[in-house]
Short mmCIF file of C-alpha atoms in Angstrom, two decimals:
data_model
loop_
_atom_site.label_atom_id
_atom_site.label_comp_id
_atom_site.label_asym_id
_atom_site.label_seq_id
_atom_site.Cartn_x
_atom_site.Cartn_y
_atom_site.Cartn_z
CA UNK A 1 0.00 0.00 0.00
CA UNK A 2 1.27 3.42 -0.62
CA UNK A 3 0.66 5.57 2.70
CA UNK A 4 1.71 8.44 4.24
CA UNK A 5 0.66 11.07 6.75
CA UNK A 6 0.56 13.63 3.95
CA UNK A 7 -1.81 12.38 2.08
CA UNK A 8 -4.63 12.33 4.82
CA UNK A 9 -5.36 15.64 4.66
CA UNK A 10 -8.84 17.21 3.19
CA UNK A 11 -8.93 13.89 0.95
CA UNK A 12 -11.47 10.83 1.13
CA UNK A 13 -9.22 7.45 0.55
CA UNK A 14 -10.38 5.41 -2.39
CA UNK A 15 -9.06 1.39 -2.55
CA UNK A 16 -8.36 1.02 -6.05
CA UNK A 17 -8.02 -2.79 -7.12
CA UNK A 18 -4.16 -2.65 -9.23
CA UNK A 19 -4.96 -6.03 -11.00
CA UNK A 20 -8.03 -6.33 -13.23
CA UNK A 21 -8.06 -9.22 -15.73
CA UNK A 22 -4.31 -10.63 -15.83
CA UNK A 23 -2.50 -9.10 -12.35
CA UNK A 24 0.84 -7.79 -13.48
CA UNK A 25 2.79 -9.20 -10.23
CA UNK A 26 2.54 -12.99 -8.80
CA UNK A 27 0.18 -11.57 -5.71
CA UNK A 28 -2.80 -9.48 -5.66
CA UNK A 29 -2.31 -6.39 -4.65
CA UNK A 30 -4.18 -2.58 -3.32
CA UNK A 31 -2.96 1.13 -3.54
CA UNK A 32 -4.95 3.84 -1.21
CA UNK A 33 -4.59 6.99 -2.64
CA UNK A 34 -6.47 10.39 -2.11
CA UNK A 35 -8.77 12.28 -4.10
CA UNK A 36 -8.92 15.95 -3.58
CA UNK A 37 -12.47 16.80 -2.69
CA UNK A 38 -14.77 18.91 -5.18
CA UNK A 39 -13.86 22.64 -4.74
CA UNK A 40 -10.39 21.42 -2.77
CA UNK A 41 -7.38 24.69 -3.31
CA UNK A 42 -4.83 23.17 -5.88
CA UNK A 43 -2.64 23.41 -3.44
CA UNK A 44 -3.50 20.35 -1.72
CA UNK A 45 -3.28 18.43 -5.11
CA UNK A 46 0.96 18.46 -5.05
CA UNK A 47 1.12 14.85 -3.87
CA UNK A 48 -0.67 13.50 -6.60
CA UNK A 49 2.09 13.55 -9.03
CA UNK A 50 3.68 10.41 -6.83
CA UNK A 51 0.62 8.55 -8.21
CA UNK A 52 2.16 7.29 -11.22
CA UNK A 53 5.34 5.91 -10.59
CA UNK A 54 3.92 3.50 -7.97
CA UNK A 55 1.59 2.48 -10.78
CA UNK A 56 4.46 1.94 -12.99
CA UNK A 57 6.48 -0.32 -10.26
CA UNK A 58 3.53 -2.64 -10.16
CA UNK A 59 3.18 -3.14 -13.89
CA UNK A 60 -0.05 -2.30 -14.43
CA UNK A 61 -2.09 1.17 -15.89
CA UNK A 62 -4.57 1.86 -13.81
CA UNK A 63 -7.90 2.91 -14.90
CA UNK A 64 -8.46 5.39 -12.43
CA UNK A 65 -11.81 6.08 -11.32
CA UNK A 66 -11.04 9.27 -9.92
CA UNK A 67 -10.80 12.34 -12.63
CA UNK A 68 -9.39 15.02 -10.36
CA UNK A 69 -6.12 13.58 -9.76
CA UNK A 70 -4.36 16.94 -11.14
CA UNK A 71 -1.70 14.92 -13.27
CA UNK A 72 -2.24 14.52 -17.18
CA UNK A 73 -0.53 11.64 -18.48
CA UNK A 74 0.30 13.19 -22.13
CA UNK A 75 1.87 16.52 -20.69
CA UNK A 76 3.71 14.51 -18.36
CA UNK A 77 8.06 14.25 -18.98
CA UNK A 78 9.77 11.87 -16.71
CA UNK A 79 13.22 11.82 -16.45
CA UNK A 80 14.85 8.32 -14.57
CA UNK A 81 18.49 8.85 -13.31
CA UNK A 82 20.80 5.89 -12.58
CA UNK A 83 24.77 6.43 -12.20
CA UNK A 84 25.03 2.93 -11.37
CA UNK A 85 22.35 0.34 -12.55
CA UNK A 86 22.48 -0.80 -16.04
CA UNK A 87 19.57 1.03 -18.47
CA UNK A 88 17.84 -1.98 -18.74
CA UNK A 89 17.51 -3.13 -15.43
CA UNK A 90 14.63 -4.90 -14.40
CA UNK A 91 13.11 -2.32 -11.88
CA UNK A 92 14.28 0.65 -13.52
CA UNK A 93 13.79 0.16 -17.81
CA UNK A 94 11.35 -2.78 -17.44
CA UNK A 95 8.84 -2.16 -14.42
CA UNK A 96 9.19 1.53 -14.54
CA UNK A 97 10.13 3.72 -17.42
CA UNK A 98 8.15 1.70 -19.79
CA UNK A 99 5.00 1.28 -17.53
CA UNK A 100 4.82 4.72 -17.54
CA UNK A 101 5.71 4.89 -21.62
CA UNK A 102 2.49 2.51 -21.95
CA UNK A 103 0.57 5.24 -19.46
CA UNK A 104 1.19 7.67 -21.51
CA UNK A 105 4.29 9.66 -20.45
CA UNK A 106 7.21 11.06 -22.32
CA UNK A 107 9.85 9.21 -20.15
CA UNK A 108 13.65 9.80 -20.49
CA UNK A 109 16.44 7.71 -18.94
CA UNK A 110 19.77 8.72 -17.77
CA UNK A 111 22.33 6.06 -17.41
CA UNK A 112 25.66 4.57 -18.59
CA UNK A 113 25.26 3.36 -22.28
CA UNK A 114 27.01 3.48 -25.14
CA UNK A 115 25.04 5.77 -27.62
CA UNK A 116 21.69 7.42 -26.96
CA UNK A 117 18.75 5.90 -28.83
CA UNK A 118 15.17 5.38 -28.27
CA UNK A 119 13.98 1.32 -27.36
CA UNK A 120 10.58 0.56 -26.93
CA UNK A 121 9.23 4.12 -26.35
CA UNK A 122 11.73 5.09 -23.50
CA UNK A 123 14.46 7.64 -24.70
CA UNK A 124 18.03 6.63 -23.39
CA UNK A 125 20.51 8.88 -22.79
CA UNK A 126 23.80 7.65 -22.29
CA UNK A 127 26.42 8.28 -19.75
CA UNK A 128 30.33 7.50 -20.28
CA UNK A 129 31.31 4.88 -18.24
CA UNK A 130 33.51 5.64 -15.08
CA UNK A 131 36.95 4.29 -15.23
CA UNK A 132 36.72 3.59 -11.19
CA UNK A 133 34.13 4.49 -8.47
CA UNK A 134 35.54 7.88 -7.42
CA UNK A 135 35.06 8.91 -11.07
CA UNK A 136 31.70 7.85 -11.20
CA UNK A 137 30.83 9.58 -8.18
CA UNK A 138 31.71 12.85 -8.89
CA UNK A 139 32.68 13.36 -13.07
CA UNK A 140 29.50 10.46 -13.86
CA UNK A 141 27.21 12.19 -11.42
CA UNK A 142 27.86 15.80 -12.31
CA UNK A 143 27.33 14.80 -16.06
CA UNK A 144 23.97 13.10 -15.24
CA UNK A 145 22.79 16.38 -13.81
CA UNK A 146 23.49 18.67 -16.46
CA UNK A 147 21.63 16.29 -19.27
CA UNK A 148 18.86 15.80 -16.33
CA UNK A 149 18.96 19.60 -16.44
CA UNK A 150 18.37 19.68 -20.21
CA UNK A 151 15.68 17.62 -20.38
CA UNK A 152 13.75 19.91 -18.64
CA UNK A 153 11.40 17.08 -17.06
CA UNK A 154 8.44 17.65 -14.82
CA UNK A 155 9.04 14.80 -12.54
CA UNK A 156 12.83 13.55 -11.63
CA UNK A 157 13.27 9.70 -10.45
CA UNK A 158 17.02 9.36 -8.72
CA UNK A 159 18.05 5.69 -7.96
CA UNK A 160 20.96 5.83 -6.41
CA UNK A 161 22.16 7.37 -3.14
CA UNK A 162 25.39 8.97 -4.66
CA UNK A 163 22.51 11.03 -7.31
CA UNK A 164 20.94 12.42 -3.77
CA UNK A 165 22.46 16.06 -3.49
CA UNK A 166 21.12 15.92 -7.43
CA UNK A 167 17.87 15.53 -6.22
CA UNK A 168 18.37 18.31 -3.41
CA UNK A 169 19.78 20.69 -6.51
CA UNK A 170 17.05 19.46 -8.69
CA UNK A 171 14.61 20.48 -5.89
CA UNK A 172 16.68 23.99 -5.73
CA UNK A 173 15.68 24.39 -9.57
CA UNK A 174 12.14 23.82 -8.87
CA UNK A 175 11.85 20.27 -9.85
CA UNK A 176 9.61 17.61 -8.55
CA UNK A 177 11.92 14.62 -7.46
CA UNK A 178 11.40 11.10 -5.94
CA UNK A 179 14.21 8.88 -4.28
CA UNK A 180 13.70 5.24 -5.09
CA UNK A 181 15.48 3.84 -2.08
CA UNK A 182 16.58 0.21 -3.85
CA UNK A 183 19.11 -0.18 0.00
CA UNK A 184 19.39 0.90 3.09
CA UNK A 185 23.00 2.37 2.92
CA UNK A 186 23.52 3.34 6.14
CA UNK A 187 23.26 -0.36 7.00
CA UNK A 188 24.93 -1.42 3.52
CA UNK A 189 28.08 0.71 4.41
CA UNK A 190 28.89 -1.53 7.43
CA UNK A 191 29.49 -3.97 4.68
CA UNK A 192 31.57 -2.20 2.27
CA UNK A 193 34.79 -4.16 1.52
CA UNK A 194 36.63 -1.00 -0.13
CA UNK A 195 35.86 0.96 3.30
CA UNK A 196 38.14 0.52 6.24
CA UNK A 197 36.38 -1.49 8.83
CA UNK A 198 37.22 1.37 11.44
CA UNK A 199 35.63 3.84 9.98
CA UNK A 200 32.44 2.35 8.59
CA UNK A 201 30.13 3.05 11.75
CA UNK A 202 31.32 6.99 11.55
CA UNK A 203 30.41 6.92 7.46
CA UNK A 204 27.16 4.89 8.00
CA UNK A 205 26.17 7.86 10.55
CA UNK A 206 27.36 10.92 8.77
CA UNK A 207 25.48 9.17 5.20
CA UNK A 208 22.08 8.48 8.01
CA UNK A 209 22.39 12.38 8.58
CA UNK A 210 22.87 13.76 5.09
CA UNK A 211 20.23 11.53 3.72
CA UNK A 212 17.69 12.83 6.46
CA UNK A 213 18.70 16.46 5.54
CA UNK A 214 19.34 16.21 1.89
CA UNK A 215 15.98 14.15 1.29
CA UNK A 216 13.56 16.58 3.44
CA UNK A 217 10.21 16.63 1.37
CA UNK A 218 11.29 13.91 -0.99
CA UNK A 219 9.06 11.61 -1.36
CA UNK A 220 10.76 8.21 -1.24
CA UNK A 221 10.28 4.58 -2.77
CA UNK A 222 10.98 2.02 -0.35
CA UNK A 223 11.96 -1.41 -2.30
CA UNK A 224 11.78 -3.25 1.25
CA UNK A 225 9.52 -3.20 4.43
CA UNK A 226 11.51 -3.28 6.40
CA UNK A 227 12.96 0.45 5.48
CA UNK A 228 10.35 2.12 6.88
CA UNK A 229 11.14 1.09 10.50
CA UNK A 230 15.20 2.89 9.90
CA UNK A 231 13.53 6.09 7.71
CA UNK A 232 10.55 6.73 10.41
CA UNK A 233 11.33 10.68 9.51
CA UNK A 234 9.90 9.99 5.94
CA UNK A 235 6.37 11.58 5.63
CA UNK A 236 5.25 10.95 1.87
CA UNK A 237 6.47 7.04 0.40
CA UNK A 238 5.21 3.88 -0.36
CA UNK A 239 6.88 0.64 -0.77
CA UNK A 240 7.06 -1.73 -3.83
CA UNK A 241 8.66 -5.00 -3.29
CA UNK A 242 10.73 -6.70 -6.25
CA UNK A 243 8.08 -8.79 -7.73
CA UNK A 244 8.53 -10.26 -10.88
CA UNK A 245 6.67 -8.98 -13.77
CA UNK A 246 3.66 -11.44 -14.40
CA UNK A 247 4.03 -10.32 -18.43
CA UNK A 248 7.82 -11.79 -18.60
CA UNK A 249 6.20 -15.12 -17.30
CA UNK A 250 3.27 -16.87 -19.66
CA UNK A 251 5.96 -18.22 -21.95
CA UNK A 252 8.02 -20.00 -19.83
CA UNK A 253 7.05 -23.92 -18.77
CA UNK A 254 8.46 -25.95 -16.33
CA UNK A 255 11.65 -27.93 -17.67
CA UNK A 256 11.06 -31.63 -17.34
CA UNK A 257 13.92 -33.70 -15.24
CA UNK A 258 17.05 -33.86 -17.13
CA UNK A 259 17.72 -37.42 -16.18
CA UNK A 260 19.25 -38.01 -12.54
CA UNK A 261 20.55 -34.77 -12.73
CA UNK A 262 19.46 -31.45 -10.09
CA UNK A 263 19.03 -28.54 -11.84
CA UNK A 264 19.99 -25.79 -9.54
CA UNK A 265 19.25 -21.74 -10.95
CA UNK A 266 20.32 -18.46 -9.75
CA UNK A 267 19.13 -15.08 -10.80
CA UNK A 268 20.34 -11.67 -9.75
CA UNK A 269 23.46 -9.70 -9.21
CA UNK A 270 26.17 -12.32 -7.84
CA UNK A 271 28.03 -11.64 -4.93
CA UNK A 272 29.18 -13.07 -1.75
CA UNK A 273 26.78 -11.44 0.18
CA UNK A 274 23.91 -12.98 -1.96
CA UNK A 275 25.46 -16.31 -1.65
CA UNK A 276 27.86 -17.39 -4.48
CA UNK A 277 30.11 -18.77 -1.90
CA UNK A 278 28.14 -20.69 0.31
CA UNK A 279 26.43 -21.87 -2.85
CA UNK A 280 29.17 -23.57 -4.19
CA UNK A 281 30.29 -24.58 -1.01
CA UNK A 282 26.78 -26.75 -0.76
CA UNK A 283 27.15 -27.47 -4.50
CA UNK A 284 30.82 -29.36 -3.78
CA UNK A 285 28.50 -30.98 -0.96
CA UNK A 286 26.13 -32.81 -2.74
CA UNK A 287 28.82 -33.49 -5.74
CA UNK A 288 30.91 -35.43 -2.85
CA UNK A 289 28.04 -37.76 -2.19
CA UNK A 290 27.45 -38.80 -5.72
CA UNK A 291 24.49 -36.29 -6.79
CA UNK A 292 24.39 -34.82 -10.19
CA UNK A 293 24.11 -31.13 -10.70
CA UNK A 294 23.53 -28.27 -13.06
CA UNK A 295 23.86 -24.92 -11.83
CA UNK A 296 23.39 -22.20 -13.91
CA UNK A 297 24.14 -18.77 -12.52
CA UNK A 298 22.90 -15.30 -13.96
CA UNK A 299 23.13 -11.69 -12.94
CA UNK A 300 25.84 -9.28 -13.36
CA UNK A 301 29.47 -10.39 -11.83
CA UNK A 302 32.41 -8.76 -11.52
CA UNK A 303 35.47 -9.84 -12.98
CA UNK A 304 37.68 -11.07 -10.12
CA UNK A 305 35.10 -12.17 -8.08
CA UNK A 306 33.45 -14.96 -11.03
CA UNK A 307 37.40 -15.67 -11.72
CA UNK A 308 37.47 -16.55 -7.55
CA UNK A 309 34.22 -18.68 -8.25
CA UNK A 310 35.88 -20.51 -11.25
CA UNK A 311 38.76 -21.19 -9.60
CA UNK A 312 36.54 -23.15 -6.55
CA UNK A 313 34.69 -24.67 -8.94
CA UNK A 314 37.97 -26.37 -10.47
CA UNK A 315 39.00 -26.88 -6.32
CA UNK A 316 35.85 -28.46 -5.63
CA UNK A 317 35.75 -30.26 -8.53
CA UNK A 318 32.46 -28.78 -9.86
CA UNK A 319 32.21 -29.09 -13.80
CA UNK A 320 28.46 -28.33 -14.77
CA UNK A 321 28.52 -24.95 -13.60
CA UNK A 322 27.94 -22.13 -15.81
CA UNK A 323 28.14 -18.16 -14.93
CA UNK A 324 26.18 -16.43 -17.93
CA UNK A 325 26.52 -12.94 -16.77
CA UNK A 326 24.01 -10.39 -17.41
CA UNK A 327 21.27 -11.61 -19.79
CA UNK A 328 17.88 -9.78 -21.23
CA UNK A 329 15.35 -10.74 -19.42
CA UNK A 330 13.37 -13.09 -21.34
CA UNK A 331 16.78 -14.92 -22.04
CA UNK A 332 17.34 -14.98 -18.39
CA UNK A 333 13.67 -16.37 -17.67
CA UNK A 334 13.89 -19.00 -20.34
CA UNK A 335 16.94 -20.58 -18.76
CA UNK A 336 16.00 -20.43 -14.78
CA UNK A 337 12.50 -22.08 -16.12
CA UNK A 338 14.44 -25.13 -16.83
CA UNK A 339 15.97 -25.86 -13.58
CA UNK A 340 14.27 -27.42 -10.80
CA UNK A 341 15.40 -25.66 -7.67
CA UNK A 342 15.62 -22.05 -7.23
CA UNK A 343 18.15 -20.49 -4.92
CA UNK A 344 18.13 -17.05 -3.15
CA UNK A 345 20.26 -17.25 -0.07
CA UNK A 346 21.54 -13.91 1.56
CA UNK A 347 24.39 -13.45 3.93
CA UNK A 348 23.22 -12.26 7.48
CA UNK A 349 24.60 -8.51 6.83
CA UNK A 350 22.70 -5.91 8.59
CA UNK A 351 21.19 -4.65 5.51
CA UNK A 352 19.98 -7.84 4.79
CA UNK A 353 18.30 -8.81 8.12
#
């Protein structure tokens, strides 16, 4: 549900069912929003521009019932910022920028690509990739607010927390600007290998504190419940959970049993903190007690970590393992639909608990 204190205020709440005919996420699922009353000041209608992006998360246009929701879809420009993520990431290209391309808006992109072109409505601009992470977080991020600048969007939609004091200069300029919060950093920064240990509980609190000022009257997308309890200062969000997208999913049929063989699938970015070692680690378990097994691995990996990976694999004598990478989607859906088991096992790390 999206909530917040806000949006109580000289409204009556309407429940507005998300999934009519075929849902667009594997569970059923209920937005409130408010209506401004008949004869309400426009002034109480600046929430209502948050209405569309939680639409867009979910998957699914909404035939709103409501017709004084003071946003028009066709004179609507979005503008989606990502210094990190890859443009077609699932959340970002697939749920979002061209949910709202199917709504009706004229929705830009900002990310690292190598030309700008235009796929499947949603107008990509490209950033030059960083050559390390300091570059990217200050040359990447300064260039990603000049071209958000030129765009000249009504509504900006940040994604990372290094494009935050973007969104505070964006909101400087005038601009309308929501923070889709995909971590919780402060948490996530205890775990930060390139950070020295002794100094990650100072940098978690001084990024808890800039966040809290830098984000005042942001409205915020929480991709976790479990945020809300940590960001308690947040008055205008909702939270949209990582569903998978009901449309990349009437294709696909369950693979039949390749023989006596377990076919084990992974999907998502692959790191030790999502499990790749302890995976393999129960992989080489059931290989030493005779049990056949397939395990195909997809999701973005960097290079030295899926060379440590190989390199166990050859230790524990694992041969039918494959690491695919980063896939499209539908490639990536075709394969996991095949295997038998599915596997999704996080490391205890605060921002995981």
């Amino acid at each position: 549900r999206a909530c917040g204190p806000p949006w109580h205020s000289r409204s009556h709440v309407h429940l507005l069912q998300l999934f009519r005919g075929v849902p667009s996420f594997l569970a059923g699922a209920h937005i409130i929003f408010m209506e401004d009353s008949p004869g309400t000041p426009d002034t109480s209608r600046k929430k209502s521009w948050l209405l569309p992006f939680t639409i867009a998360l979910f998957g699914s246009v909404v035939q709103c019932e409501s017709k004084n929701l003071g946003v028009s879809r066709m004179q609507r420009k979005v503008c989606i910022i990502t210094s990190v993520h890859l443009p077609f990431d699932i959340r970002i290209f697939h749920k979002e920028a061209k949910s709202l391309v199917k709504a009706g808006y004229d929705v830009t992109l900002i990310a690292q690509h190598d030309k700008e072109e235009t796929i499947d409505g949603v107008k990509i601009i490209n950033l030059q990739r960083p050559r390390n992470r300091i570059e990217r977080m200050t040359k990447t991020i300064w260039s990603a607010f000049r071209k958000a600048l030129a765009v000249n969007a009504n509504i900006y939609h940040l994604h990372d927390p290094e494009l935050i004091p973007i969104g505070f200069l964006l909101k400087f300029y005038g601009k309308k600007v929501i923070y889709d919060m995909h971590e919780n950093v402060p948490k996530q920064v205890k775990d930060k290998h390139w950070i020295n240990p002794q100094y990650r509980n100072y940098i978690s609190r001084f990024v808890l504190a800039a966040e809290r000022f830098l984000l005042i009257n942001i409205p915020i997308i929480f991709a976790e419940n479990s945020y809300r309890d940590d960001y308690f200062w947040v008055k205008t969000y909702t939270t949209v959970l990582n569903m998978p997208l009901i449309d990349h999913l009437p294709f696909l049929r369950i693979g039949t049993p390749d023989g006596g063989t377990v076919s084990i699938g992974y999907i998502g970015t692959v790191t030790a903190e999502r499990g790749s070692l302890i995976t393999l680690q129960a992989l080489r378990i059931l290989n030493n007690c005779n049990i056949k097994i397939r395990f195909e691995c997809i999701g973005f990996i960097d290079k030295s970590h899926e060379l440590q990976l190989s390199t166990l694999c050859e230790t524990y004598k694992l041969s039918d393992i494959t690491f695919h990478g980063y896939m499209p989607v539908h490639e990536a859906w075709s394969i996991i639909s095949q295997c038998r088991i599915g596997l999704s096992i996080l490391e205890p790390i605060p921002n995981s608990i």
